Amino acid sequence: SITERTYIMIKPDGVQRGLIGKIITRFEERGYKLIALKLVQSTEPHLEKHYADLKGKPFFPGLIKYMASGPVVAMVWQGLDAVKTGRVMLGATNPLASPVGSIRGDYALAVGRNICHGSDSVENAEKEIALWFPEGVVQWASVAEAWIFE
Ligand code: DAT
Ligand code: MG
């Protein structure tokens, strides 16, 4: 559906490395519509909720510390197949397994510093959007939409 939404987040390493604009540009150029955006210094309790499914993994404490180590860019992008295509645009969890041309495949090398997050299912996307944007998103009419979809 063209109203499918995904939660995309530029992690602290992506922010520190000056990659915010490049990552936003990829989603804009692909034809997705930005419906929420903010720079946030997150907290460990909030990140533990975001990554609740991974609690118990050996890398969990390090993941939470890294994600809280600096600001992140929280975004919601909307458009056809946003969740699955967003994941394809990100690449694999391990940047070394990510194709060149994907965000992680072009800008990252280490699994623990893979610069961006993307929701892995529509259900999780909606949960993550509610967690990061309790204030809601912005509904706006895109003039480009008539040229991106038939
Ligand atoms: P993804 O971010 O591709 O959805 P995930 O949800 O399985 O991957 O894991 C969340 C993050 O945790 C991932 O982006 C990087 C980190 N991570 C995952 N597996 C890891 C590992 N084996 N060692 C270190 N960090 C890991
Ligand atoms: Mg995940």
mmCIF file of N, CA, C and O in Angstrom, residues 56-146:
data_model
loop_
_atom_site.group_PDB
_atom_site.id
_atom_site.type_symbol
_atom_site.label_atom_id
_atom_site.label_comp_id
_atom_site.label_asym_id
_atom_site.label_seq_id
_atom_site.Cartn_x
_atom_site.Cartn_y
_atom_site.Cartn_z
ATOM 1 N N GLY A 56 18.904 -9.956 26.373
ATOM 2 C CA GLY A 56 19.441 -11.293 26.590
ATOM 3 C C GLY A 56 20.548 -11.653 25.618
ATOM 4 O O GLY A 56 21.343 -12.551 25.888
ATOM 5 N N LYS A 57 20.618 -10.948 24.477
ATOM 6 C CA LYS A 57 21.727 -11.212 23.539
ATOM 7 C C LYS A 57 23.025 -10.684 24.155
ATOM 8 O O LYS A 57 23.010 -9.669 24.881
ATOM 9 N N PRO A 58 24.157 -11.348 23.874
ATOM 10 C CA PRO A 58 25.426 -10.897 24.475
ATOM 11 C C PRO A 58 25.793 -9.455 24.102
ATOM 12 O O PRO A 58 26.443 -8.766 24.886
ATOM 13 N N PHE A 59 25.374 -9.006 22.934
ATOM 14 C CA PHE A 59 25.745 -7.660 22.495
ATOM 15 C C PHE A 59 24.768 -6.579 22.986
ATOM 16 O O PHE A 59 24.979 -5.400 22.738
ATOM 17 N N PHE A 60 23.690 -6.988 23.698
ATOM 18 C CA PHE A 60 22.646 -6.034 24.087
ATOM 19 C C PHE A 60 23.156 -4.841 24.914
ATOM 20 O O PHE A 60 22.879 -3.684 24.564
ATOM 21 N N PRO A 61 23.944 -5.080 25.997
ATOM 22 C CA PRO A 61 24.407 -3.918 26.787
ATOM 23 C C PRO A 61 25.229 -2.935 25.947
ATOM 24 O O PRO A 61 25.039 -1.722 26.059
ATOM 25 N N GLY A 62 26.125 -3.468 25.109
ATOM 26 C CA GLY A 62 26.951 -2.603 24.258
ATOM 27 C C GLY A 62 26.104 -1.850 23.236
ATOM 28 O O GLY A 62 26.370 -0.675 22.939
ATOM 29 N N LEU A 63 25.084 -2.518 22.713
ATOM 30 C CA LEU A 63 24.178 -1.896 21.737
ATOM 31 C C LEU A 63 23.463 -0.696 22.370
ATOM 32 O O LEU A 63 23.381 0.383 21.771
ATOM 33 N N ILE A 64 22.965 -0.889 23.589
ATOM 34 C CA ILE A 64 22.227 0.190 24.270
ATOM 35 C C ILE A 64 23.162 1.368 24.574
ATOM 36 O O ILE A 64 22.801 2.532 24.369
ATOM 37 N N LYS A 65 24.384 1.080 25.030
ATOM 38 C CA LYS A 65 25.345 2.154 25.336
ATOM 39 C C LYS A 65 25.709 2.931 24.073
ATOM 40 O O LYS A 65 25.764 4.162 24.078
ATOM 41 N N TYR A 66 25.968 2.218 23.000
ATOM 42 C CA TYR A 66 26.291 2.856 21.702
ATOM 43 C C TYR A 66 25.134 3.719 21.225
ATOM 44 O O TYR A 66 25.319 4.878 20.823
ATOM 45 N N MET A 67 23.935 3.213 21.306
ATOM 46 C CA MET A 67 22.773 3.956 20.800
ATOM 47 C C MET A 67 22.466 5.194 21.649
ATOM 48 O O MET A 67 21.842 6.131 21.169
ATOM 49 N N ALA A 68 22.911 5.163 22.934
ATOM 50 C CA ALA A 68 22.683 6.313 23.817
ATOM 51 C C ALA A 68 23.889 7.252 23.839
ATOM 52 O O ALA A 68 23.875 8.263 24.541
ATOM 53 N N SER A 69 24.928 6.945 23.057
ATOM 54 C CA SER A 69 26.194 7.679 23.147
ATOM 55 C C SER A 69 26.169 9.025 22.428
ATOM 56 O O SER A 69 27.125 9.786 22.509
ATOM 57 N N GLY A 70 25.100 9.318 21.726
ATOM 58 C CA GLY A 70 24.993 10.590 21.021
ATOM 59 C C GLY A 70 23.628 10.674 20.379
ATOM 60 O O GLY A 70 22.842 9.717 20.453
ATOM 61 N N PRO A 71 23.336 11.804 19.730
ATOM 62 C CA PRO A 71 22.002 11.954 19.141
ATOM 63 C C PRO A 71 21.758 11.008 17.966
ATOM 64 O O PRO A 71 22.692 10.608 17.267
ATOM 65 N N VAL A 72 20.500 10.680 17.801
ATOM 66 C CA VAL A 72 20.048 9.894 16.645
ATOM 67 C C VAL A 72 19.046 10.748 15.863
ATOM 68 O O VAL A 72 18.460 11.680 16.405
ATOM 69 N N VAL A 73 18.862 10.412 14.577
ATOM 70 C CA VAL A 73 17.825 11.072 13.777
ATOM 71 C C VAL A 73 16.693 10.073 13.595
ATOM 72 O O VAL A 73 16.873 9.019 12.982
ATOM 73 N N ALA A 74 15.537 10.409 14.180
ATOM 74 C CA ALA A 74 14.356 9.549 14.112
ATOM 75 C C ALA A 74 13.469 10.030 12.972
ATOM 76 O O ALA A 74 13.208 11.236 12.859
ATOM 77 N N MET A 75 13.039 9.095 12.125
ATOM 78 C CA MET A 75 12.250 9.488 10.952
ATOM 79 C C MET A 75 11.149 8.468 10.673
ATOM 80 O O MET A 75 11.300 7.281 10.960
ATOM 81 N N VAL A 76 10.084 8.942 10.064
ATOM 82 C CA VAL A 76 9.074 8.048 9.516
ATOM 83 C C VAL A 76 8.948 8.363 8.031
ATOM 84 O O VAL A 76 8.775 9.531 7.641
ATOM 85 N N TRP A 77 9.079 7.325 7.217
ATOM 86 C CA TRP A 77 8.960 7.441 5.758
ATOM 87 C C TRP A 77 7.765 6.615 5.299
ATOM 88 O O TRP A 77 7.564 5.483 5.767
ATOM 89 N N GLN A 78 7.013 7.170 4.363
ATOM 90 C CA GLN A 78 5.788 6.538 3.889
ATOM 91 C C GLN A 78 5.835 6.321 2.380
ATOM 92 O O GLN A 78 6.329 7.182 1.648
ATOM 93 N N GLY A 79 5.298 5.188 1.949
ATOM 94 C CA GLY A 79 5.211 4.922 0.510
ATOM 95 C C GLY A 79 5.082 3.436 0.250
ATOM 96 O O GLY A 79 5.097 2.616 1.176
ATOM 97 N N LEU A 80 4.987 3.077 -1.028
ATOM 98 C CA LEU A 80 4.763 1.692 -1.431
ATOM 99 C C LEU A 80 5.857 0.770 -0.882
ATOM 100 O O LEU A 80 7.045 1.017 -1.104
ATOM 101 N N ASP A 81 5.438 -0.251 -0.137
ATOM 102 C CA ASP A 81 6.366 -1.277 0.347
ATOM 103 C C ASP A 81 7.497 -0.685 1.211
ATOM 104 O O ASP A 81 8.631 -1.167 1.176
ATOM 105 N N ALA A 82 7.165 0.361 1.985
ATOM 106 C CA ALA A 82 8.194 1.119 2.721
ATOM 107 C C ALA A 82 9.039 0.240 3.657
ATOM 108 O O ALA A 82 10.246 0.442 3.769
ATOM 109 N N VAL A 83 8.409 -0.746 4.309
ATOM 110 C CA VAL A 83 9.152 -1.542 5.289
ATOM 111 C C VAL A 83 10.193 -2.425 4.596
ATOM 112 O O VAL A 83 11.390 -2.355 4.895
ATOM 113 N N LYS A 84 9.735 -3.238 3.655
ATOM 114 C CA LYS A 84 10.656 -4.191 3.021
ATOM 115 C C LYS A 84 11.684 -3.462 2.149
ATOM 116 O O LYS A 84 12.872 -3.777 2.194
ATOM 117 N N THR A 85 11.228 -2.496 1.386
ATOM 118 C CA THR A 85 12.163 -1.763 0.527
ATOM 119 C C THR A 85 13.133 -0.927 1.358
ATOM 120 O O THR A 85 14.317 -0.817 1.017
ATOM 121 N N GLY A 86 12.655 -0.405 2.494
ATOM 122 C CA GLY A 86 13.554 0.317 3.404
ATOM 123 C C GLY A 86 14.680 -0.571 3.885
ATOM 124 O O GLY A 86 15.844 -0.163 3.920
ATOM 125 N N ARG A 87 14.352 -1.822 4.210
ATOM 126 C CA ARG A 87 15.375 -2.785 4.646
ATOM 127 C C ARG A 87 16.361 -3.093 3.510
ATOM 128 O O ARG A 87 17.565 -3.232 3.748
ATOM 129 N N VAL A 88 15.857 -3.221 2.302
ATOM 130 C CA VAL A 88 16.742 -3.465 1.151
ATOM 131 C C VAL A 88 17.692 -2.269 0.973
ATOM 132 O O VAL A 88 18.887 -2.437 0.728
ATOM 133 N N MET A 89 17.150 -1.069 1.127
ATOM 134 C CA MET A 89 17.985 0.134 0.978
ATOM 135 C C MET A 89 19.048 0.207 2.074
ATOM 136 O O MET A 89 20.158 0.683 1.822
ATOM 137 N N LEU A 90 18.736 -0.283 3.277
ATOM 138 C CA LEU A 90 19.714 -0.307 4.370
ATOM 139 C C LEU A 90 20.811 -1.338 4.124
ATOM 140 O O LEU A 90 21.960 -1.092 4.436
ATOM 141 N N GLY A 91 20.446 -2.505 3.608
ATOM 142 C CA GLY A 91 21.395 -3.611 3.463
ATOM 143 C C GLY A 91 21.203 -4.608 4.587
ATOM 144 O O GLY A 91 20.216 -4.556 5.317
ATOM 145 N N ALA A 92 22.163 -5.522 4.744
ATOM 146 C CA ALA A 92 22.076 -6.556 5.776
ATOM 147 C C ALA A 92 22.524 -5.997 7.122
ATOM 148 O O ALA A 92 23.185 -4.966 7.184
ATOM 149 N N THR A 93 22.188 -6.698 8.199
ATOM 150 C CA THR A 93 22.604 -6.270 9.539
ATOM 151 C C THR A 93 24.122 -6.112 9.593
ATOM 152 O O THR A 93 24.635 -5.126 10.118
ATOM 153 N N ASN A 94 24.830 -7.088 9.028
ATOM 154 C CA ASN A 94 26.294 -7.005 8.951
ATOM 155 C C ASN A 94 26.692 -6.238 7.677
ATOM 156 O O ASN A 94 26.458 -6.722 6.571
ATOM 157 N N PRO A 95 27.305 -5.082 7.826
ATOM 158 C CA PRO A 95 27.667 -4.290 6.642
ATOM 159 C C PRO A 95 28.522 -5.059 5.638
ATOM 160 O O PRO A 95 28.431 -4.808 4.430
ATOM 161 N N LEU A 96 29.338 -6.000 6.124
ATOM 162 C CA LEU A 96 30.193 -6.757 5.197
ATOM 163 C C LEU A 96 29.372 -7.665 4.290
ATOM 164 O O LEU A 96 29.835 -8.066 3.225
ATOM 165 N N ALA A 97 28.154 -7.988 4.714
ATOM 166 C CA ALA A 97 27.260 -8.820 3.899
ATOM 167 C C ALA A 97 26.280 -7.956 3.097
ATOM 168 O O ALA A 97 25.381 -8.487 2.448
ATOM 169 N N SER A 98 26.446 -6.644 3.175
ATOM 170 C CA SER A 98 25.525 -5.728 2.491
ATOM 171 C C SER A 98 26.041 -5.385 1.104
ATOM 172 O O SER A 98 27.207 -5.050 0.945
ATOM 173 N N PRO A 99 25.165 -5.440 0.107
ATOM 174 C CA PRO A 99 25.628 -5.108 -1.244
ATOM 175 C C PRO A 99 26.084 -3.653 -1.348
ATOM 176 O O PRO A 99 25.519 -2.773 -0.694
ATOM 177 N N VAL A 100 27.106 -3.432 -2.165
ATOM 178 C CA VAL A 100 27.472 -2.069 -2.543
ATOM 179 C C VAL A 100 26.225 -1.452 -3.179
ATOM 180 O O VAL A 100 25.508 -2.120 -3.912
ATOM 181 N N GLY A 101 25.947 -0.213 -2.843
ATOM 182 C CA GLY A 101 24.718 0.423 -3.320
ATOM 183 C C GLY A 101 23.682 0.528 -2.222
ATOM 184 O O GLY A 101 22.783 1.354 -2.302
ATOM 185 N N SER A 102 23.825 -0.320 -1.190
ATOM 186 C CA SER A 102 22.951 -0.173 -0.018
ATOM 187 C C SER A 102 23.641 0.799 0.945
ATOM 188 O O SER A 102 24.842 1.057 0.840
ATOM 189 N N ILE A 103 22.880 1.352 1.883
ATOM 190 C CA ILE A 103 23.452 2.343 2.805
ATOM 191 C C ILE A 103 24.577 1.716 3.633
ATOM 192 O O ILE A 103 25.686 2.242 3.699
ATOM 193 N N ARG A 104 24.302 0.557 4.255
ATOM 194 C CA ARG A 104 25.363 -0.071 5.063
ATOM 195 C C ARG A 104 26.500 -0.573 4.174
ATOM 196 O O ARG A 104 27.672 -0.521 4.565
ATOM 197 N N GLY A 105 26.175 -1.036 2.992
ATOM 198 C CA GLY A 105 27.196 -1.541 2.065
ATOM 199 C C GLY A 105 28.087 -0.433 1.515
ATOM 200 O O GLY A 105 29.191 -0.699 1.059
ATOM 201 N N ASP A 106 27.609 0.794 1.561
ATOM 202 C CA ASP A 106 28.413 1.914 1.070
ATOM 203 C C ASP A 106 29.143 2.660 2.178
ATOM 204 O O ASP A 106 30.171 3.289 1.925
ATOM 205 N N TYR A 107 28.600 2.620 3.409
ATOM 206 C CA TYR A 107 29.133 3.510 4.447
ATOM 207 C C TYR A 107 29.585 2.818 5.727
ATOM 208 O O TYR A 107 29.986 3.515 6.664
ATOM 209 N N ALA A 108 29.488 1.498 5.830
ATOM 210 C CA ALA A 108 29.814 0.875 7.113
ATOM 211 C C ALA A 108 30.578 -0.432 6.931
ATOM 212 O O ALA A 108 30.559 -1.045 5.849
ATOM 213 N N LEU A 109 31.270 -0.855 7.998
ATOM 214 C CA LEU A 109 32.062 -2.090 7.969
ATOM 215 C C LEU A 109 31.776 -3.030 9.137
ATOM 216 O O LEU A 109 31.992 -4.231 9.019
ATOM 217 N N ALA A 110 31.310 -2.501 10.265
ATOM 218 C CA ALA A 110 31.166 -3.320 11.480
ATOM 219 C C ALA A 110 29.702 -3.450 11.883
ATOM 220 O O ALA A 110 28.950 -2.466 11.838
ATOM 221 N N VAL A 111 29.327 -4.661 12.292
ATOM 222 C CA VAL A 111 27.922 -4.923 12.656
ATOM 223 C C VAL A 111 27.474 -4.030 13.815
ATOM 224 O O VAL A 111 26.327 -3.560 13.841
ATOM 225 N N GLY A 112 28.377 -3.767 14.736
ATOM 226 C CA GLY A 112 28.046 -2.921 15.889
ATOM 227 C C GLY A 112 28.127 -1.432 15.608
ATOM 228 O O GLY A 112 27.917 -0.612 16.506
ATOM 229 N N ARG A 113 28.435 -1.055 14.361
ATOM 230 C CA ARG A 113 28.481 0.373 13.964
ATOM 231 C C ARG A 113 27.896 0.469 12.549
ATOM 232 O O ARG A 113 28.558 0.920 11.625
ATOM 233 N N ASN A 114 26.629 0.055 12.441
ATOM 234 C CA ASN A 114 26.054 -0.050 11.088
ATOM 235 C C ASN A 114 25.162 1.128 10.688
ATOM 236 O O ASN A 114 24.383 1.032 9.753
ATOM 237 N N ILE A 115 25.309 2.217 11.373
ATOM 238 C CA ILE A 115 24.841 3.590 11.073
ATOM 239 C C ILE A 115 23.340 3.852 10.921
ATOM 240 O O ILE A 115 22.937 5.025 10.935
ATOM 241 N N CYS A 116 22.521 2.822 10.737
ATOM 242 C CA CYS A 116 21.094 3.123 10.564
ATOM 243 C C CYS A 116 20.235 1.940 10.999
ATOM 244 O O CYS A 116 20.688 0.799 11.036
ATOM 245 N N HIS A 117 19.001 2.264 11.328
ATOM 246 C CA HIS A 117 18.002 1.264 11.717
ATOM 247 C C HIS A 117 16.815 1.354 10.779
ATOM 248 O O HIS A 117 16.447 2.440 10.348
ATOM 249 N N GLY A 118 16.207 0.210 10.489
ATOM 250 C CA GLY A 118 14.944 0.208 9.751
ATOM 251 C C GLY A 118 14.038 -0.884 10.294
ATOM 252 O O GLY A 118 14.507 -1.992 10.598
ATOM 253 N N SER A 119 12.750 -0.608 10.412
ATOM 254 C CA SER A 119 11.792 -1.586 10.935
ATOM 255 C C SER A 119 11.803 -2.852 10.079
ATOM 256 O O SER A 119 11.983 -2.785 8.862
ATOM 257 N N ASP A 120 11.556 -4.010 10.738
ATOM 258 C CA ASP A 120 11.626 -5.280 10.002
ATOM 259 C C ASP A 120 10.254 -5.862 9.653
ATOM 260 O O ASP A 120 10.177 -6.890 8.976
ATOM 261 N N SER A 121 9.172 -5.245 10.095
ATOM 262 C CA SER A 121 7.821 -5.693 9.720
ATOM 263 C C SER A 121 6.883 -4.504 9.883
ATOM 264 O O SER A 121 7.204 -3.546 10.594
ATOM 265 N N VAL A 122 5.731 -4.589 9.226
ATOM 266 C CA VAL A 122 4.752 -3.500 9.326
ATOM 267 C C VAL A 122 4.303 -3.343 10.779
ATOM 268 O O VAL A 122 4.177 -2.234 11.295
ATOM 269 N N GLU A 123 4.095 -4.486 11.448
ATOM 270 C CA GLU A 123 3.659 -4.456 12.847
ATOM 271 C C GLU A 123 4.703 -3.768 13.740
ATOM 272 O O GLU A 123 4.367 -2.905 14.564
ATOM 273 N N ASN A 124 5.974 -4.139 13.570
ATOM 274 C CA ASN A 124 7.023 -3.492 14.360
ATOM 275 C C ASN A 124 7.191 -2.029 13.981
ATOM 276 O O ASN A 124 7.498 -1.191 14.838
ATOM 277 N N ALA A 125 7.006 -1.698 12.706
ATOM 278 C CA ALA A 125 7.092 -0.293 12.288
ATOM 279 C C ALA A 125 6.078 0.541 13.054
ATOM 280 O O ALA A 125 6.413 1.606 13.597
ATOM 281 N N GLU A 126 4.852 0.057 13.143
ATOM 282 C CA GLU A 126 3.813 0.823 13.845
ATOM 283 C C GLU A 126 4.141 0.963 15.335
ATOM 284 O O GLU A 126 3.927 2.019 15.917
ATOM 285 N N LYS A 127 4.696 -0.103 15.935
ATOM 286 C CA LYS A 127 5.111 -0.036 17.349
ATOM 287 C C LYS A 127 6.226 0.995 17.535
ATOM 288 O O LYS A 127 6.230 1.773 18.483
ATOM 289 N N GLU A 128 7.212 0.972 16.622
ATOM 290 C CA GLU A 128 8.362 1.881 16.732
ATOM 291 C C GLU A 128 7.941 3.325 16.490
ATOM 292 O O GLU A 128 8.420 4.247 17.170
ATOM 293 N N ILE A 129 7.030 3.540 15.545
ATOM 294 C CA ILE A 129 6.535 4.899 15.281
ATOM 295 C C ILE A 129 5.834 5.437 16.537
ATOM 296 O O ILE A 129 6.048 6.579 16.944
ATOM 297 N N ALA A 130 5.052 4.584 17.190
ATOM 298 C CA ALA A 130 4.352 5.016 18.413
ATOM 299 C C ALA A 130 5.348 5.296 19.538
ATOM 300 O O ALA A 130 5.162 6.233 20.327
ATOM 301 N N LEU A 131 6.428 4.502 19.606
ATOM 302 C CA LEU A 131 7.434 4.686 20.658
ATOM 303 C C LEU A 131 8.229 5.976 20.469
ATOM 304 O O LEU A 131 8.510 6.693 21.424
ATOM 305 N N TRP A 132 8.603 6.275 19.237
ATOM 306 C CA TRP A 132 9.482 7.422 18.971
ATOM 307 C C TRP A 132 8.702 8.701 18.680
ATOM 308 O O TRP A 132 9.231 9.798 18.826
ATOM 309 N N PHE A 133 7.468 8.558 18.208
ATOM 310 C CA PHE A 133 6.659 9.746 17.880
ATOM 311 C C PHE A 133 5.293 9.675 18.554
ATOM 312 O O PHE A 133 4.263 9.661 17.880
ATOM 313 N N PRO A 134 5.280 9.674 19.910
ATOM 314 C CA PRO A 134 3.983 9.649 20.598
ATOM 315 C C PRO A 134 3.150 10.886 20.263
ATOM 316 O O PRO A 134 1.926 10.860 20.381
ATOM 317 N N GLU A 135 3.814 11.957 19.821
ATOM 318 C CA GLU A 135 3.104 13.190 19.444
ATOM 319 C C GLU A 135 2.424 13.063 18.082
ATOM 320 O O GLU A 135 1.653 13.934 17.686
ATOM 321 N N GLY A 136 2.719 11.983 17.361
ATOM 322 C CA GLY A 136 2.104 11.770 16.048
ATOM 323 C C GLY A 136 2.994 12.252 14.918
ATOM 324 O O GLY A 136 4.059 12.821 15.150
ATOM 325 N N VAL A 137 2.575 11.978 13.695
ATOM 326 C CA VAL A 137 3.334 12.348 12.510
ATOM 327 C C VAL A 137 2.598 13.477 11.783
ATOM 328 O O VAL A 137 1.552 13.927 12.237
ATOM 329 N N VAL A 138 3.184 13.928 10.663
ATOM 330 C CA VAL A 138 2.603 15.045 9.912
ATOM 331 C C VAL A 138 1.948 14.508 8.632
ATOM 332 O O VAL A 138 2.611 13.828 7.846
ATOM 333 N N GLN A 139 0.706 14.791 8.448
ATOM 334 C CA GLN A 139 0.043 14.406 7.191
ATOM 335 C C GLN A 139 0.114 15.590 6.238
ATOM 336 O O GLN A 139 -0.287 16.692 6.594
ATOM 337 N N TRP A 140 0.661 15.357 5.061
ATOM 338 C CA TRP A 140 0.728 16.448 4.084
ATOM 339 C C TRP A 140 0.599 15.871 2.682
ATOM 340 O O TRP A 140 0.918 14.703 2.457
ATOM 341 N N ALA A 141 0.095 16.669 1.762
ATOM 342 C CA ALA A 141 -0.114 16.224 0.384
ATOM 343 C C ALA A 141 1.141 16.504 -0.417
ATOM 344 O O ALA A 141 1.612 17.639 -0.481
ATOM 345 N N SER A 142 1.720 15.457 -0.999
ATOM 346 C CA SER A 142 2.926 15.606 -1.800
ATOM 347 C C SER A 142 2.539 15.779 -3.264
ATOM 348 O O SER A 142 1.849 14.932 -3.830
ATOM 349 N N VAL A 143 3.005 16.855 -3.900
ATOM 350 C CA VAL A 143 2.694 17.054 -5.332
ATOM 351 C C VAL A 143 3.434 16.016 -6.186
ATOM 352 O O VAL A 143 3.000 15.705 -7.292
ATOM 353 N N ALA A 144 4.547 15.492 -5.670
ATOM 354 C CA ALA A 144 5.319 14.505 -6.433
ATOM 355 C C ALA A 144 4.585 13.168 -6.537
ATOM 356 O O ALA A 144 4.822 12.389 -7.465
ATOM 357 N N GLU A 145 3.704 12.903 -5.577
ATOM 358 C CA GLU A 145 3.048 11.605 -5.491
ATOM 359 C C GLU A 145 2.351 11.200 -6.794
ATOM 360 O O GLU A 145 2.392 10.047 -7.198
ATOM 361 N N ALA A 146 1.748 12.173 -7.455
ATOM 362 C CA ALA A 146 1.026 11.907 -8.708
ATOM 363 C C ALA A 146 1.974 11.422 -9.802
ATOM 364 O O ALA A 146 1.539 10.827 -10.795
#
